[in-house]
Structure formats: C-alpha cells, structure tokens
CSV table of C-alpha atoms in Angstrom, one decimal:
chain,number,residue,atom,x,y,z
A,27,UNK,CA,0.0,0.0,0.0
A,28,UNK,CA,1.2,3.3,-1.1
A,29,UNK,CA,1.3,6.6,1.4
A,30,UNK,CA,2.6,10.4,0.6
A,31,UNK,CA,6.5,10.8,0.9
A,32,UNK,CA,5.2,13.3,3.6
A,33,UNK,CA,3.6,11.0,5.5
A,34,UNK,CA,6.4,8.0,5.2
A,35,UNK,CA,9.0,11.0,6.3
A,36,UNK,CA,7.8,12.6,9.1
A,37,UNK,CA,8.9,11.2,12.3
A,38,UNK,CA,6.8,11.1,15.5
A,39,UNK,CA,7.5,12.9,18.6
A,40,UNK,CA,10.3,11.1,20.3
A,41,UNK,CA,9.1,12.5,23.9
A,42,UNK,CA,5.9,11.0,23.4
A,43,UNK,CA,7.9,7.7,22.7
A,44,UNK,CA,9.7,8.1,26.1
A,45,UNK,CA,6.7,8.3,27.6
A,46,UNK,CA,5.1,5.2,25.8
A,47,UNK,CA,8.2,3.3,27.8
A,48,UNK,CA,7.2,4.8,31.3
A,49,UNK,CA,3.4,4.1,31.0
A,50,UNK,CA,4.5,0.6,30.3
A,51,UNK,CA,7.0,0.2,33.3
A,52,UNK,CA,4.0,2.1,35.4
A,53,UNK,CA,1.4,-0.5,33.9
A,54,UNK,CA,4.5,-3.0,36.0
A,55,UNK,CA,4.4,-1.5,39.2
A,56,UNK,CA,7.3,0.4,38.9
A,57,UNK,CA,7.4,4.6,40.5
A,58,UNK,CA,9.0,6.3,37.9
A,59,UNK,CA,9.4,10.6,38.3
A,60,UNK,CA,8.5,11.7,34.6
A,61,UNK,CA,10.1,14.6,33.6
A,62,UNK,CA,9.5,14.1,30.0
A,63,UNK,CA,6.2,16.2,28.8
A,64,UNK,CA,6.6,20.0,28.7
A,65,UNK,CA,3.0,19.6,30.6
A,66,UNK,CA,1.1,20.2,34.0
A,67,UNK,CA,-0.6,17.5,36.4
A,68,UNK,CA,-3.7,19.4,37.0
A,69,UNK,CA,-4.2,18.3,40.5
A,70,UNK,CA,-0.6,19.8,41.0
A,71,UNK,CA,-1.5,22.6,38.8
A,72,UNK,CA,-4.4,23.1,38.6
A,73,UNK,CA,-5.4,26.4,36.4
A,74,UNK,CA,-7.0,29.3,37.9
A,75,UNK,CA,-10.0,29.4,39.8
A,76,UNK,CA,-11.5,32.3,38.1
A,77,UNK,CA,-10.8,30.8,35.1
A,78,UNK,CA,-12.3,27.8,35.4
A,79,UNK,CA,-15.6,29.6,36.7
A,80,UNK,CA,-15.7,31.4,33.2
A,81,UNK,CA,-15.3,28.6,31.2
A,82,UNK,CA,-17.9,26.6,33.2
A,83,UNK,CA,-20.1,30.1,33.2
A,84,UNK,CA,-19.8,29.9,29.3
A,85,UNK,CA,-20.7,26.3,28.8
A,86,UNK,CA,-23.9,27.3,31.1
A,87,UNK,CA,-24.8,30.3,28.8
A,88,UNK,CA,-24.4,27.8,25.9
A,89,UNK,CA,-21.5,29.4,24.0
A,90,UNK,CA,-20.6,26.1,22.2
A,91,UNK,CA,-20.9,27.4,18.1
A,92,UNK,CA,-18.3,28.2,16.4
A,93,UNK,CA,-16.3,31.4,17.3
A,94,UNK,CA,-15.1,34.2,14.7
A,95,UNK,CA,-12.0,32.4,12.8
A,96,UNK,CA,-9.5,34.5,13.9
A,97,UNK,CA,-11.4,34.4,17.5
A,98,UNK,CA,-13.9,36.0,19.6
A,99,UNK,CA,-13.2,39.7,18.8
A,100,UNK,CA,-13.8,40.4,22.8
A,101,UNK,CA,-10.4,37.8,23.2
A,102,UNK,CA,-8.8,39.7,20.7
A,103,UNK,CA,-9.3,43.1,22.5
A,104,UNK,CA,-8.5,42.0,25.6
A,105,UNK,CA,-4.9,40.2,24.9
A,106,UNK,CA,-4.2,43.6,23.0
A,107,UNK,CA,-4.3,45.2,26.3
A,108,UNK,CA,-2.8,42.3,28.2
A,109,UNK,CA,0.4,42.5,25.6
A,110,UNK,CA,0.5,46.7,26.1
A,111,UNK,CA,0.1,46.0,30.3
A,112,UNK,CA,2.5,43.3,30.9
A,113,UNK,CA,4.8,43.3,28.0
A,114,UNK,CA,4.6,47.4,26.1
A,115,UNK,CA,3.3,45.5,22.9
A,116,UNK,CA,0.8,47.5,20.6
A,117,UNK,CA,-1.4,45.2,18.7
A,118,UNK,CA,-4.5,45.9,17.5
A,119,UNK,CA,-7.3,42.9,17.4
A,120,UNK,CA,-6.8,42.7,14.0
A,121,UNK,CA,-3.0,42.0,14.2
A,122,UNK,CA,-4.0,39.1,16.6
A,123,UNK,CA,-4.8,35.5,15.7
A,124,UNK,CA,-6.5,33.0,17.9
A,125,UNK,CA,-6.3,28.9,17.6
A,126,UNK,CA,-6.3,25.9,19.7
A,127,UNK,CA,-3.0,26.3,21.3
A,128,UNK,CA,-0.2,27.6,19.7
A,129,UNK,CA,1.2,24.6,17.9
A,130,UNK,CA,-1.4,25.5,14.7
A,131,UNK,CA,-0.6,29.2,15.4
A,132,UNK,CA,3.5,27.8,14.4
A,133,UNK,CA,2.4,25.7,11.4
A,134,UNK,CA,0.1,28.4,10.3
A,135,UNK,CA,3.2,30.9,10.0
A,136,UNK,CA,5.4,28.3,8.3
A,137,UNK,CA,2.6,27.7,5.6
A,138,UNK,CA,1.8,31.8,5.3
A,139,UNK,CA,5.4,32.5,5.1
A,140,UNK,CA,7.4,29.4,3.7
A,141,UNK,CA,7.1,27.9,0.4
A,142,UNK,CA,9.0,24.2,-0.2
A,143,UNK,CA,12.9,24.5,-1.0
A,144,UNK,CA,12.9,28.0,1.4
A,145,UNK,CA,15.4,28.2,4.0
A,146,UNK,CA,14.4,28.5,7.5
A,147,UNK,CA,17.0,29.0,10.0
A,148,UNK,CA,16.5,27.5,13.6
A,149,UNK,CA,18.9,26.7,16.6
A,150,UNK,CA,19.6,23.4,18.1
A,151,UNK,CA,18.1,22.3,20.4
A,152,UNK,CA,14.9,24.0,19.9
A,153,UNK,CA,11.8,22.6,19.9
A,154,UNK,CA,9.8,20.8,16.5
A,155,UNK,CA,11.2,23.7,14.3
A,156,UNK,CA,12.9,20.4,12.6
A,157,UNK,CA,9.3,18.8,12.0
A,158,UNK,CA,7.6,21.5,10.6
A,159,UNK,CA,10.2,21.9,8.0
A,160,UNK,CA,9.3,18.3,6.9
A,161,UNK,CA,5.5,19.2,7.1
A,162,UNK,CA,6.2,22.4,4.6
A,163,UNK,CA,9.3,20.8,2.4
A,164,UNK,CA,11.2,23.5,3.5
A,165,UNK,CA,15.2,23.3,3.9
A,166,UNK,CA,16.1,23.2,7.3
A,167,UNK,CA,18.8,25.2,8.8
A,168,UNK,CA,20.1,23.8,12.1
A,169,UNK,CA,22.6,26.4,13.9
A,170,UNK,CA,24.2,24.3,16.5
A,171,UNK,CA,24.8,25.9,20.0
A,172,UNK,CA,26.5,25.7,23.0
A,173,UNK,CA,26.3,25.0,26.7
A,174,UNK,CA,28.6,28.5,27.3
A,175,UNK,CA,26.1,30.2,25.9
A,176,UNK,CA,23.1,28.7,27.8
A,177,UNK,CA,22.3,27.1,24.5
A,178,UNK,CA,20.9,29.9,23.4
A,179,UNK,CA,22.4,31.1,19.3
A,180,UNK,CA,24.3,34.2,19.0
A,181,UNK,CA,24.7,36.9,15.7
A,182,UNK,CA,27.6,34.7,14.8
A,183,UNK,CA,26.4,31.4,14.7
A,184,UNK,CA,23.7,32.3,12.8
A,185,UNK,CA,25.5,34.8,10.4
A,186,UNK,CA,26.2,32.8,7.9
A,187,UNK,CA,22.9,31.2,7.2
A,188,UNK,CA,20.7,33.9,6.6
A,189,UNK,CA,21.5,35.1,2.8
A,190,UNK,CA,18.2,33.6,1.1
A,191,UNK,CA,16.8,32.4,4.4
A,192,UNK,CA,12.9,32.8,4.3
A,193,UNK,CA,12.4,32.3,8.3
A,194,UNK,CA,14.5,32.5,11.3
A,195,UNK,CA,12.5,30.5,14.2
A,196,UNK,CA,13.7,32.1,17.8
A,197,UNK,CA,12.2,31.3,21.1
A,198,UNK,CA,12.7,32.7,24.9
A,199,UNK,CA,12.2,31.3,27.1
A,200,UNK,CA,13.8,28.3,25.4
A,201,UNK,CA,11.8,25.1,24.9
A,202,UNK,CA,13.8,22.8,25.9
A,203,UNK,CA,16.4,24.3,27.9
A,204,UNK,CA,14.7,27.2,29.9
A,205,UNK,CA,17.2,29.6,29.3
A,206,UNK,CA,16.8,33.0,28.0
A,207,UNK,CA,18.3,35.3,25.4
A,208,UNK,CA,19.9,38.5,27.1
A,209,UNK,CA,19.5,41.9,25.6
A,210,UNK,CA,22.6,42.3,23.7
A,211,UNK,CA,22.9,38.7,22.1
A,212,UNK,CA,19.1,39.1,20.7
A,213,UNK,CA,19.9,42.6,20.0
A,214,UNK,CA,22.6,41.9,17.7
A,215,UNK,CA,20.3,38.9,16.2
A,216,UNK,CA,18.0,41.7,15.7
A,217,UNK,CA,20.7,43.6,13.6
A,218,UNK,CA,21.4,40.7,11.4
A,219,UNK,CA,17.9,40.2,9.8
A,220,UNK,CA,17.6,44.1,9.6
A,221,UNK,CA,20.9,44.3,7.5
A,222,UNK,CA,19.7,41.3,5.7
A,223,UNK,CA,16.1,42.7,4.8
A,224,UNK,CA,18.2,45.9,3.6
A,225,UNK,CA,20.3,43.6,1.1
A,226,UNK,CA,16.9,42.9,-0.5
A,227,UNK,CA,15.4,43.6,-3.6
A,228,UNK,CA,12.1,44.6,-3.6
A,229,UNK,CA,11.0,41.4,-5.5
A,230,UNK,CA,12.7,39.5,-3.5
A,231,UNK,CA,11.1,37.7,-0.4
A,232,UNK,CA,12.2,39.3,3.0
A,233,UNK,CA,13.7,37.5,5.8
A,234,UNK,CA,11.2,37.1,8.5
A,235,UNK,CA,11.1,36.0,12.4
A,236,UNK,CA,9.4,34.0,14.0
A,237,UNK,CA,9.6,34.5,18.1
A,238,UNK,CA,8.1,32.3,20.2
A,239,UNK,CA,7.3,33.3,23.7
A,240,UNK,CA,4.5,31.0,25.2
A,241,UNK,CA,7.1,31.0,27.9
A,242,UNK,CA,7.4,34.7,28.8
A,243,UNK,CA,5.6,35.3,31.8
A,244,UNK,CA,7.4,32.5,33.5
A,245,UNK,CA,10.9,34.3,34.3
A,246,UNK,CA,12.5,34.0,37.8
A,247,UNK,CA,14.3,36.2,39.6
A,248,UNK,CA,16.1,39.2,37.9
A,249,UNK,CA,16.4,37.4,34.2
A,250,UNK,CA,13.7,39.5,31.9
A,251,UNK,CA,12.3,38.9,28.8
A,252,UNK,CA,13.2,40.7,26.1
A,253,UNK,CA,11.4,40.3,22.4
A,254,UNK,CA,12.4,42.2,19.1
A,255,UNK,CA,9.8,44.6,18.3
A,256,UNK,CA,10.5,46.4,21.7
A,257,UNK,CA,14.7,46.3,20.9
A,258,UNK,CA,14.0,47.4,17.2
A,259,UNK,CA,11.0,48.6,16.3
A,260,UNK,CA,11.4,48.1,12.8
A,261,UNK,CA,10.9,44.6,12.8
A,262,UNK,CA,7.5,45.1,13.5
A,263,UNK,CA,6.8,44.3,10.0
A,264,UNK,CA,9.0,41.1,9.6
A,265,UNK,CA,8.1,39.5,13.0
A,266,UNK,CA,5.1,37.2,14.0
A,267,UNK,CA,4.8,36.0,17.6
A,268,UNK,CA,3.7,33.3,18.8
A,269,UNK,CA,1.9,33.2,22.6
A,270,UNK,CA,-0.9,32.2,24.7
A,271,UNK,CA,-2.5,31.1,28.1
A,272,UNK,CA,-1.0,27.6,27.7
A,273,UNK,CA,1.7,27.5,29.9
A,274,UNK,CA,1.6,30.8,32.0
A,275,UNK,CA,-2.2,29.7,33.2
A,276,UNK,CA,-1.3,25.5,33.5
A,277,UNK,CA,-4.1,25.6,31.0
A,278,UNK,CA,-2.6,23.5,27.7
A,279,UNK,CA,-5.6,21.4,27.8
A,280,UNK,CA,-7.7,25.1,27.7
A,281,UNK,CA,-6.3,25.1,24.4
A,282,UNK,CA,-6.5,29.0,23.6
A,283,UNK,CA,-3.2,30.5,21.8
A,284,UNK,CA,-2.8,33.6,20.5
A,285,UNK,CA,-0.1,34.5,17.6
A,286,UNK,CA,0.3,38.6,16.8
A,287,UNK,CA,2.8,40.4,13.9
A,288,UNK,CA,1.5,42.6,10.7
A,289,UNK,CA,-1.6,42.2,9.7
A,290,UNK,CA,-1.2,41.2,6.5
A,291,UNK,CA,0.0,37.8,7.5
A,292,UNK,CA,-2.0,37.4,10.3
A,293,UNK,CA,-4.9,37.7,7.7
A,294,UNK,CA,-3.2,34.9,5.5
A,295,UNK,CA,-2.9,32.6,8.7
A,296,UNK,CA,-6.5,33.3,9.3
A,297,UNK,CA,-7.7,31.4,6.6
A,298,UNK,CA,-4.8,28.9,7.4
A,299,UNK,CA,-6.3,28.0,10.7
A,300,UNK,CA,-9.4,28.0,9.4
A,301,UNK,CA,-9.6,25.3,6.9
A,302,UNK,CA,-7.8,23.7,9.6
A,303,UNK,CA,-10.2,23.8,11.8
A,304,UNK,CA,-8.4,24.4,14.7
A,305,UNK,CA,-10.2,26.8,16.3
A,306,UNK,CA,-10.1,27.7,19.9
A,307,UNK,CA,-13.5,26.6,21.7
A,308,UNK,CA,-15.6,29.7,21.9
A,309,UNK,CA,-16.1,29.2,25.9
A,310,UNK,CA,-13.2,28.9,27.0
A,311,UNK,CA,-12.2,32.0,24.6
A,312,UNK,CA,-15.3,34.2,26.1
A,313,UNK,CA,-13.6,32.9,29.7
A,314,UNK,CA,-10.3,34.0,29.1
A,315,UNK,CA,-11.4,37.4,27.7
A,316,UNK,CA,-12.6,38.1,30.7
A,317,UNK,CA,-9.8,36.4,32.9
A,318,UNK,CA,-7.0,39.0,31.3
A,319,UNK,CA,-9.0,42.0,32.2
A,320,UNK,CA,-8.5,42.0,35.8
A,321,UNK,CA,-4.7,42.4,36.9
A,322,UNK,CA,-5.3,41.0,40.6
A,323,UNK,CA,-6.6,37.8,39.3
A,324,UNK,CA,-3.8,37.3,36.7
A,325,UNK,CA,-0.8,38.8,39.0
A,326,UNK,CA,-1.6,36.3,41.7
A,327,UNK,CA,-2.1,33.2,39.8
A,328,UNK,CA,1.4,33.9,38.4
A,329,UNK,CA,3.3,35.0,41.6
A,330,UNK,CA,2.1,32.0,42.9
A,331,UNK,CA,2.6,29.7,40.0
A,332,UNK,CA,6.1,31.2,39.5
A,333,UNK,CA,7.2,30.2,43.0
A,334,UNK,CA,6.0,26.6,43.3
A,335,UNK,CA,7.9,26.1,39.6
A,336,UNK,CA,11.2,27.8,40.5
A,337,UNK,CA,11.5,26.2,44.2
A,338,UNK,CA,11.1,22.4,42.0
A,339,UNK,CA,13.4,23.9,39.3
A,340,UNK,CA,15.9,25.3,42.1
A,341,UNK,CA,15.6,22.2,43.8
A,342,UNK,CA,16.6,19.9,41.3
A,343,UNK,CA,19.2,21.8,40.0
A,344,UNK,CA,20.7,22.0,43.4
A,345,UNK,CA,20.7,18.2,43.7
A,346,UNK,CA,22.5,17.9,40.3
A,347,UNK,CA,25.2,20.7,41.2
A,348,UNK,CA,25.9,18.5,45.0
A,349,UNK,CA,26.4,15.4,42.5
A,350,UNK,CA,29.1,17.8,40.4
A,351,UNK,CA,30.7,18.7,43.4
A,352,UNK,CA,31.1,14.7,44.6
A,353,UNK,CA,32.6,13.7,41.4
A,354,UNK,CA,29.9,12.8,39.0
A,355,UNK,CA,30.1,14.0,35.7
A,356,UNK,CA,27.3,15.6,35.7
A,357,UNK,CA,26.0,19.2,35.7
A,358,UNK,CA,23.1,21.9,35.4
A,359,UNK,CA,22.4,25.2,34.2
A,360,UNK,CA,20.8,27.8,36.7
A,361,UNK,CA,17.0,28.1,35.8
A,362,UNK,CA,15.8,31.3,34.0
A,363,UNK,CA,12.8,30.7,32.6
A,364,UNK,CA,9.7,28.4,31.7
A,365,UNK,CA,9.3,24.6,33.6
A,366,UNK,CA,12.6,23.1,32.3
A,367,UNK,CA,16.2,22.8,33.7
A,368,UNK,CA,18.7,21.8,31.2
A,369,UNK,CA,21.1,18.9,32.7
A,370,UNK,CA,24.0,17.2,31.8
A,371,UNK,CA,24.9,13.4,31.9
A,372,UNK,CA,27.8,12.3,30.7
A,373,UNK,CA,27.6,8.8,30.9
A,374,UNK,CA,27.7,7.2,27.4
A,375,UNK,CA,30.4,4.6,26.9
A,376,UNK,CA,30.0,3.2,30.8
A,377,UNK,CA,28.7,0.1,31.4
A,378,UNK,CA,25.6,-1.1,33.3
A,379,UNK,CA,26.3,-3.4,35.9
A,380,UNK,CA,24.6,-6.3,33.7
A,381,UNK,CA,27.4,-5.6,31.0
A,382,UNK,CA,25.5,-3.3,28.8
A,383,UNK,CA,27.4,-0.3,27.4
A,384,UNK,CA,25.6,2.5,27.2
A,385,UNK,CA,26.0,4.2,23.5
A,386,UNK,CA,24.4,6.9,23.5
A,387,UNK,CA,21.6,9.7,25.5
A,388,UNK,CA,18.8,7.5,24.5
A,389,UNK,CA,20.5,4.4,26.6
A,390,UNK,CA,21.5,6.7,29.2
A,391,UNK,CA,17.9,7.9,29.7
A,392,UNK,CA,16.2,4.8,29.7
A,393,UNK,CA,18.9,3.0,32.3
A,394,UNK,CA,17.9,6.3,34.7
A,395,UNK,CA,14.3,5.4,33.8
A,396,UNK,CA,15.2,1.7,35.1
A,397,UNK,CA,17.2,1.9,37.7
A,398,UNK,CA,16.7,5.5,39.1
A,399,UNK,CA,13.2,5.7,38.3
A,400,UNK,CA,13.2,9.4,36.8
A,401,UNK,CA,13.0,10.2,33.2
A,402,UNK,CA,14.3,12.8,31.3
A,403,UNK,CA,14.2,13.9,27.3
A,404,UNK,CA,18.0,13.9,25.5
A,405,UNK,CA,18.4,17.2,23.5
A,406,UNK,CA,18.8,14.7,20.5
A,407,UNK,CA,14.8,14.7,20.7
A,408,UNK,CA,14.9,18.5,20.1
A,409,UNK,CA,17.4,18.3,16.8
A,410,UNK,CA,20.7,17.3,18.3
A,411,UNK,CA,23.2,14.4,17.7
A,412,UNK,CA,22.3,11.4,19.8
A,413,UNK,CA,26.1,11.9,21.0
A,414,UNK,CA,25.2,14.9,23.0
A,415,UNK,CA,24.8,14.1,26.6
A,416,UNK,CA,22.6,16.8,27.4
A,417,UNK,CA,18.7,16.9,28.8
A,418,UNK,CA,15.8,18.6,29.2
A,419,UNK,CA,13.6,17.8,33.0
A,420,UNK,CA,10.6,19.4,32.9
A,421,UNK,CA,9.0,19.7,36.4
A,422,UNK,CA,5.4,20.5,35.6
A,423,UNK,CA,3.9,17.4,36.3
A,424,UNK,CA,6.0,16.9,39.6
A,425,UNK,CA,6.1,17.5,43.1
A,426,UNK,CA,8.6,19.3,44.9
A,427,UNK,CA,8.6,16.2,47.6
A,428,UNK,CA,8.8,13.8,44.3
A,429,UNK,CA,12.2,15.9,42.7
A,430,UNK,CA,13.4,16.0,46.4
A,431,UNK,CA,13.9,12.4,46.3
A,432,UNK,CA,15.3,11.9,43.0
A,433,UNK,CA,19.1,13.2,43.8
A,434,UNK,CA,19.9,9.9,45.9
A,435,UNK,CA,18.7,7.7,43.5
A,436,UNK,CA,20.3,9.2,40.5
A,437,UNK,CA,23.2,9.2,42.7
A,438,UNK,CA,22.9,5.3,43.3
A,439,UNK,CA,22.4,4.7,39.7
A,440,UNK,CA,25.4,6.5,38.3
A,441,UNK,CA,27.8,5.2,40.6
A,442,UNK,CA,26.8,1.5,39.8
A,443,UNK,CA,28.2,2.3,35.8
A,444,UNK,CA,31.8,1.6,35.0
C-alpha cells in the first residue's frame, strides 16, 4: 500500500515515545518521576480558579458554536491590552490570531510565510522547528549551540545562514532548555535580519522571524524577557509572535493561543487556521477574555505559580550541582525561565552493571528510567546528535517532595556504571 512521501517521512515525537516506555514500566508496578512532557498535572497545577468559573459560566450560557475564525473579537481586545500592560506590545485585534493552542498558530506561519525549497533557520536544540520543515518541504537550517552560551544562538552562529533564508525560528524562554536570550545577544540577532532585509530587492522575499514566547511570563528572579519589536521597532513588519495562556495559566488542555505580527499575514494565517479547523473553543475564549482584564486575578495566579515552579526547578538543580561537586560528571544550568532545567549526563560509553554499554543519550535515559526511576528527554529529541549528553527535566507534572527524592537515586544509579 502506497502513502505520501510526507507522511512515510515525518517522524513522530520522540518525547511521546519516552513516555510510551514509562506508562508501560508504570502498567508493572514500577514509580518512575516523569520529567518528560513540557505539561502540567492538574491536580498539582491546577489552572485558575476564576478561570475555570468562566469557562464553566460559558458552557452554562451555551457558548458552544463556532467562534469568529481568527477568534472572539472580545479575546482579541482584551490580549491587545494584556500585551500593552504586561509586555509594552501595541497590537490591534486585527494583528491578533487566535487557535487551539499555539502549535497551529507555528504551522500556520510556516505555511503563510514558507514555500517548499525556502530556507528556515532555527537553533539546536529548539523545539519541533525540525518537524515543521518536513511538514512544509522547507530546507532546514540547524545552527548548533553551545552550553557557554546557555544554548541559546548568538549573531555569529547564525551569520552565515541567513543570505536567502525565508524564516528565522527564535524562542525565549527556550523550549527545551529554559534559558533565556539576554538583551545584547538578541539585539545583535535583531541587527542581522535588519541588515539582511536591507540587502533585498524589492522582488525578493524578506527575511522574516518567527519569536516564540508562550514562555514569557514564567521568568524567575532578575532574568527579563526581552522580544524584538520592543529592541528594534522596525521589525514590526517582519516579525510574528507566537503566545498564549498555555503555559503561564497550566491551561494547555484550555487550548486558547494567540499569535500577533502585521496584519497582513495574520490575515493569510487566518484562513490557514481556518480550513484547519483548529479553532479555539468559543467558551473557553469568552472565559479567558474576561480572565486577562482583571490584573489582581492574573498577578496572583502567576506570583504563585512562578514560586512553586522555580523552588522544584531550584531544587533539582541543586541536587545535580551537589552530584558535580562529589565527582559525577554531571552538571546543570541555573534556571531562568519556563518549567525546564537543562542537565548534563555524561555517561555514554560506561557500562551497566549487567554488562551493557551505554551508547548513547537514548540508553543513558532509559537506564535512569530503570534503575533510578526518573525520566528525562536527550536534546537529540529537540534536533541534536544522539552523541550529545545533554537533557531537558521538565518539572510541571512533579512535586517538589517527588524531585526532592530523585538526587539519591540518581546518585545510586550512576555510581553502579563503570
């Protein structure tokens, strides 16, 4: 039986494969600390009261047809203030797209923007910027990074890539590493694709950004989040965003993402979206219009949420930086920003104490999974070599008592390799 190239190309998410393996050893009996899915356990997280009253006040008031396709206008408005309020962004409701999430909000700005054969430019690790080239036959453009760096690309990795690049695909807070760009590195990233645009013909195709920040009201301490339009206002043309209630709100299952940039393309990713189908349900759009209006509500939820995440994220990385300090070759990268910590494992070529050699960050993670009962995702699901001995551990979905534990089993487990 034959099936599109596409479809016999595209690989499947290789977190949700991890997790496949743990909901088998839990189907076993085993206790295993899952670090793996950039998610939240409700009844750890749950999302915010007022919020759910809304979306349980809409479903009463039977707002359950289909919303506007670019979203309930009243949404629209009100995360036009909330971007002006909390971040100094000025976008009108018709520069602002709504979907279901912001994963169609992504593949609707590679389809408005990125025709097949076009470069797009993305750093590694980042997160399913890889995929989404396959999904549009677009050339991918990996710009490898490095740990002195936070992981995050500078102006001269990515230099040399952009001549007849189509899209550059930015995010900070980093999914997977949750560490953020600072204001001179994205300012002089800024600077590139302005030079570039000016290099341009006027038949030619500019260079644009995409800049993810689903992550930006999750920031701890005194790391801020910087975007482009604010450094250099005349990106404003060239740059879509992509954002939403997702992760700031523990709501992914909410589903309502919002994407913003000129309204030209916002226009073209309407009808995207729309044949799509992936609309945002109209309640829980009508609840969350009225959830970003009041300040007190929204300031609260966060504080609160931003403390509980940074103590597990603090904790953990604490644990890993005692190991460093006893000898293990391991280490971690102070948290900045969103639920992750990036760690470091460098265990491939040991041995397992039933002979086994561990070959790569695949084997690695699933001999932790086994024998230390905590799981984390290898960068080389986020577009890395498998040789890479890095990790993402995402604490969403994880107690602070639960990652407390973890350090003297991972301890136990590492010193049994040779």
């Amino acid at each position: 039986m034959k099936i599109s190239v596409l479809a016999q190309n595209l690989h499947g998410s290789e977190i949700i494969k991890i997790a496949g393996e743990i909901n088998e050893l839990k189907k076993q009996g085993q206790n295993i600390a899952n670090l793996t899915i950039g998610d939240f356990d409700a009844d750890i997280y749950p999302i915010p009261a007022e919020l759910r009253d809304g979306i349980i006040d809409a479903y009463n008031h039977n707002q359950t047809n289909y919303p506007p396709a670019d979203g309930m206008l009243s949404l629209r408005e009100s995360v036009s203030s909330f971007l002006n309020r909390t971040l100094g962004l000025d976008y009108a409701a018709n520069q602002i797209l709504i979907s279901g999430g912001s994963r169609p909000l992504i593949y609707s700005t590679y389809l408005a923007l990125v025709d097949p054969g076009d470069k797009v430019v993305f750093p590694t690790p980042s997160w399913n910027n890889n995929h989404y080239c396959d999904l549009t036959g677009a050339e991918a453009v990996l710009v490898e990074t490095r740990p002195e760096n936070n992981f995050m690309p500078t102006a001269e990795e990515i230099r040399p890539h952009l001549k007849g690049a189509t899209l550059l695909a930015l995010c900070s807070p980093l999914n997977p590493t949750g560490t953020m760009f600072d204001k001179k590195d994205l300012e002089e990233i800024c600077d590139l694709v302005i030079a570039e645009n000016k290099s341009r013909s006027a038949d030619e195709k500019p260079l644009y950004l995409l800049y993810d920040q689903i992550y930006s009201q999750l920031t701890f301490g005194e790391y801020k989040h910087y975007d482009p339009v604010t450094l250099r206002p005349e990106l404003k043309d060239y740059t879509v965003f992509i954002d939403g209630g997702s992760k700031c709100f523990a709501a992914t299952g909410v589903r309502v993402g919002w994407g913003f940039g000129p309204a030209f393309i916002i226009n073209n990713m309407k009808a995207i979206v729309g044949h799509m189908g992936a609309w945002s349900p109209k309640a829980e759009q009508v609840a969350m219009a009225e959830y970003l209006k009041n300040d007190d509500f929204v300031n609260g939820y966060l504080d609160t949420l931003k403390d509980r995440i940074q103590a597990s994220l603090n904790n953990l990385h604490q644990g890993f930086q005692q190991l460093k300090s006893e000898g293990f070759a391991v280490d971690s990268i102070e948290p900045m920003g969103a639920i992750y910590l990036t760690i470091n494992l460098d265990y491939t070529g040991k041995t397992t104490p039933d002979g086994k050699v561990l070959e790569n960050s695949a084997d690695v993670n699933f001999y932790l999974i086994k024998e230390a009962g905590v799981a984390f995702v290898p960068f080389s699901a986020f577009g890395t070599g498998e040789e890479v001995t890095w990790f993402r551990a995402s604490v969403g979905a994880t107690t602070l008592e639960d990652i407390e534990q973890m350090t003297p089993r991972i301890r136990e487990a590492l010193a049994k390799l040779k």
